[in-house]
Amino acid sequence: MTDRVLIADDEPNIVVSLSFMLKREGYEVLVAPDGTQALAMIRGERPRLVLLDAAMPGMTGFEVCEAVRADPDLSGIRIMMLTAKGRDTDIARGMGAGADAYVTKPFSTRDLIVRIREMLA
Amino acid sequence: MKPGLRRLLLVAAPGLALVLWALAGAVLFGAALPPDQRAGLGAALAPALHGSGAILFGWWLAGAALAGWLAVRLHARHVRAPARLADAARLLADNADAPLLQADAPGAPAALAEAVNRLAGQRQTLRTDMARLVAEAQQKVAQERDQLGALMAELRQSVVVCNLDGRILLYNDHARGLFHRVSGGQPIAGGAELIGLGRSIHAVIDRALIDHARETVDRHIARGDMAVSAQFVTTTPSGSLLHVVLAPVRPQGGAPDAISGYVLLLDDITRDYAAQSRRDRSLTELTEASRASLANMQAALDMLDYPDLEPAERDGFHAIVRDEVAAMGQRLAAMTADASQEILTRWPLQEMLGDDLLAAAAQHVLAQTGRVAKVENADGELWLRLDSFSLIQALGALAESLSGPQGMPSLTLRLAPAATPGWAHLDLVWPLDPAAPPAGASGCAQAVTRDIAERHGGELWLEQDRPAGLSFLRFLLPTAEAGPEAAALEARPEFYDFDLFAASDSSRSLDDQPLERLAYTVFDTETTGLNPGQGDEIIQIGAVRILNGKLLGGERFDQLVDPGREIPPESIPYHGIRPEMVRGQPRIAEVLPAFHAYASDTVLVGHNVAFDMRFLQMKEAATGLRFDQPVLDTLLLASIAQPHEPSHSLEAIAARLGVEITHRHNAAGDALVTAQVFLRLLPLLGARGIVTLGQARAEAEHSYYARLRY
């Protein structure tokens, strides 16, 4: 069974590239344009990994992350924050909220796919 | 006993004593004789007494007169003269200006009088010396206070000095302006309702914050630190941010922990803070947006590396890169357009009227080059934000560098608003000389001055106006919205009262306090008529404050009020307020809170004040503001101080007490006259034993006028 990955980001320009890459890598890709829909999809579709942008309309990525970690039903889901917020305090907040990894934009897609493979291994 | 009777007794007593003595001798002699001899002696003496008794009586009379005269002389000399001397000496002891002692007899009393007089003379000399020393010291202190007051007035920082109870004993005009601005800028009373001598600073700054800062200061002092000030930032009800530095006032050479008060240095950092926040925010936004764009481009470029892309997919990723490049460009453009000024202007600039800048610059150019520069200003109302010193120095240096082989060209300094809003042009103009292009005018002089232009966030360039035959160096300078708070204050306001250092919130009730030590709000109102119950309204409130027996001319309350109804034409002669004067003025619901704050913690004083109080009390229900402080009426006080005068109208009292009336029937003018009258009534009341507020109120209640009316 292929692993399901949710990309939650309000910027289509990154979503296009990421979903293209992940599909080529053989993952099933879901897309959510804001935090609220992302949380709904996480509950409904149970992806194994969420690539979560921190700054989204509706719920922010941090809030989505906190909500997922607060729900025991969703305990197996891995979360990778992918965000332009690069200050130390932002990283601390993301890790504190329960993210498994925090990647600051811009990033190399090659490194990213390596990390995704490791997380889903 | 009456003096006459006593004198008679004094004269008669020796005669009486003589006759008693003789009689007692005769009785004793008779009693010692055997009875038959006594009878014989009696029989022998009786005819002789009968015949020559007159001689014996005359002898006795002469003796009695002589003894009486002697007794009077002795009494005068040894009893009455010393008693008189003692009285005079006592008088002299109580009152140094009493006449010196004069002994009316030579000898011992005269010597005594002289000794007392010498003592009195020495005392007089001592007293004069003391008075001179005290006067000198007072003059010196007054001078120092005046210097301090002048210094405070000129300081650009807001300064407030408080005693330990938080009562303000000194502030400067900047502090008043600051509190006026941060109080929400209501144009009522110019901030005098918030800041004033004797008022509590806690009305504007939370007591807990000040207490906390004072604890910090105490800790610094206890540790023996050199710097003992504390700082904090507080918000005001209007949302302004104040940065406050608190430093203790410590007596020189006294115990280090003996603090008598504290100095507050206040800064309104709202604008700076907002600007800094905006700068930070736009920087963060720019960084984050750029990171996101870069990520999008990087990801798209990474995808383009896949060799087997469909043409449509390839075009899609290309489009993403182009899209992001455009978005980044737009963001940068927007950012430079709107924030460049804020990012660049960190040099402290001050606000200055364009005319003042031109005058100062022309003077400096004259000193530097010996050439009188013409001055042109297109807009006399133009205010600039600048570093005037370095700008004027730069203009002087530039003008000097224009000197060519033909000497100094004619110069003009020209100021005009620029086409870009918020900017102005300052030009240094000289005639265009086609033969000698002004290469020397730029070069090194410009390199220095360019810095100065950039310090203003502006620019500097050389421009030529060929049709007009002029060259000019043009500074682009930022304009200011208006000048700093114009200090439109009359005379020299009282911004300090150091007597408050000694004052302390007493546990005694107000009624026990001496009238001289209290804070008063002396006020007057003008109204549309006499019956608040039938819809008459206040149209003006005027008030002044009295503190420690001094009239605070700088803390006036003077406010017209829109009554929300017509002003009867027949009332206008009484107050001089025409309907158009109250149009656009605040309503009583806005004015009364300000006046309530202004009058808080003071005793209200007015002339025939019951009338004004009725109008204030009518509004209590609507505004929820109660004026429940003690009230004194100068009409009643005057009737107590001068009970035999026929009239106690304000004019009559003022005339009697030598108070000049300037603006009668103007609330502020009447309040001022009432205050002066009140101050002159205080010593008259004191002479009648009315010293405390309680006594004054009790007497007023019992006064003739009060009984007449109530």
mmCIF file of C-alpha atoms in Angstrom, chain A residues 9 11-18 20-22 24-25 55 83-87 90 104-111 113, chain B residues 284 287-303 305-309 313 316-317 319-320 323-324:
data_model
loop_
_atom_site.group_PDB
_atom_site.id
_atom_site.type_symbol
_atom_site.label_atom_id
_atom_site.label_comp_id
_atom_site.label_asym_id
_atom_site.label_seq_id
_atom_site.Cartn_x
_atom_site.Cartn_y
_atom_site.Cartn_z
ATOM 1 C CA ASP A 9 0.219 25.080 2.293
ATOM 2 C CA GLU A 11 0.975 28.823 -1.695
ATOM 3 C CA PRO A 12 0.106 26.952 -4.883
ATOM 4 C CA ASN A 13 3.589 27.606 -6.269
ATOM 5 C CA ILE A 14 5.173 25.278 -3.733
ATOM 6 C CA VAL A 15 2.302 22.797 -3.698
ATOM 7 C CA VAL A 16 2.644 22.191 -7.437
ATOM 8 C CA SER A 17 6.325 21.319 -7.161
ATOM 9 C CA LEU A 18 6.037 19.242 -3.997
ATOM 10 C CA PHE A 20 4.737 16.603 -8.532
ATOM 11 C CA MET A 21 7.842 15.338 -6.791
ATOM 12 C CA LEU A 22 6.063 13.205 -4.207
ATOM 13 C CA ARG A 24 6.947 10.699 -8.861
ATOM 14 C CA GLU A 25 8.427 9.223 -5.727
ATOM 15 C CA ALA A 55 1.630 30.572 8.292
ATOM 16 C CA THR A 83 7.950 27.131 6.783
ATOM 17 C CA ALA A 84 9.402 30.535 5.981
ATOM 18 C CA LYS A 85 9.455 31.405 9.687
ATOM 19 C CA GLY A 86 13.130 30.916 10.404
ATOM 20 C CA ARG A 87 13.736 32.554 13.776
ATOM 21 C CA ASP A 90 9.650 29.888 15.616
ATOM 22 C CA THR A 104 13.108 26.258 7.014
ATOM 23 C CA LYS A 105 12.369 27.565 3.546
ATOM 24 C CA PRO A 106 14.140 27.597 1.147
ATOM 25 C CA PHE A 107 15.262 24.013 1.110
ATOM 26 C CA SER A 108 16.678 21.501 -1.336
ATOM 27 C CA THR A 109 13.985 19.123 -2.585
ATOM 28 C CA ARG A 110 16.605 16.354 -2.804
ATOM 29 C CA ASP A 111 17.400 16.654 0.907
ATOM 30 C CA ILE A 113 12.820 13.674 -0.126
ATOM 31 C CA THR B 284 10.207 40.117 9.279
ATOM 32 C CA THR B 287 12.333 38.005 5.179
ATOM 33 C CA GLU B 288 9.572 35.444 5.445
ATOM 34 C CA ALA B 289 8.039 36.305 2.096
ATOM 35 C CA SER B 290 11.473 36.104 0.490
ATOM 36 C CA ARG B 291 12.172 32.745 2.072
ATOM 37 C CA ALA B 292 8.841 31.431 0.781
ATOM 38 C CA SER B 293 9.468 32.780 -2.719
ATOM 39 C CA LEU B 294 12.967 31.373 -2.764
ATOM 40 C CA ALA B 295 11.620 28.016 -1.631
ATOM 41 C CA ASN B 296 9.016 28.065 -4.397
ATOM 42 C CA MET B 297 11.629 28.919 -7.004
ATOM 43 C CA GLN B 298 14.110 26.394 -5.702
ATOM 44 C CA ALA B 299 11.524 23.636 -5.698
ATOM 45 C CA ALA B 300 10.394 24.557 -9.223
ATOM 46 C CA LEU B 301 14.014 24.661 -10.440
ATOM 47 C CA ASP B 302 14.665 21.276 -8.809
ATOM 48 C CA MET B 303 11.674 19.877 -10.704
ATOM 49 C CA ASP B 305 16.066 19.090 -13.412
ATOM 50 C CA TYR B 306 13.973 15.984 -14.059
ATOM 51 C CA PRO B 307 14.923 15.018 -17.637
ATOM 52 C CA ASP B 308 11.607 13.490 -18.612
ATOM 53 C CA LEU B 309 9.188 16.381 -18.081
ATOM 54 C CA GLU B 313 4.917 20.524 -16.948
ATOM 55 C CA GLY B 316 4.328 25.269 -15.517
ATOM 56 C CA PHE B 317 7.550 25.219 -13.469
ATOM 57 C CA ALA B 319 5.864 30.066 -14.906
ATOM 58 C CA ILE B 320 6.275 29.513 -11.183
ATOM 59 C CA ASP B 323 5.809 34.525 -11.007
ATOM 60 C CA GLU B 324 7.929 34.428 -7.871
#
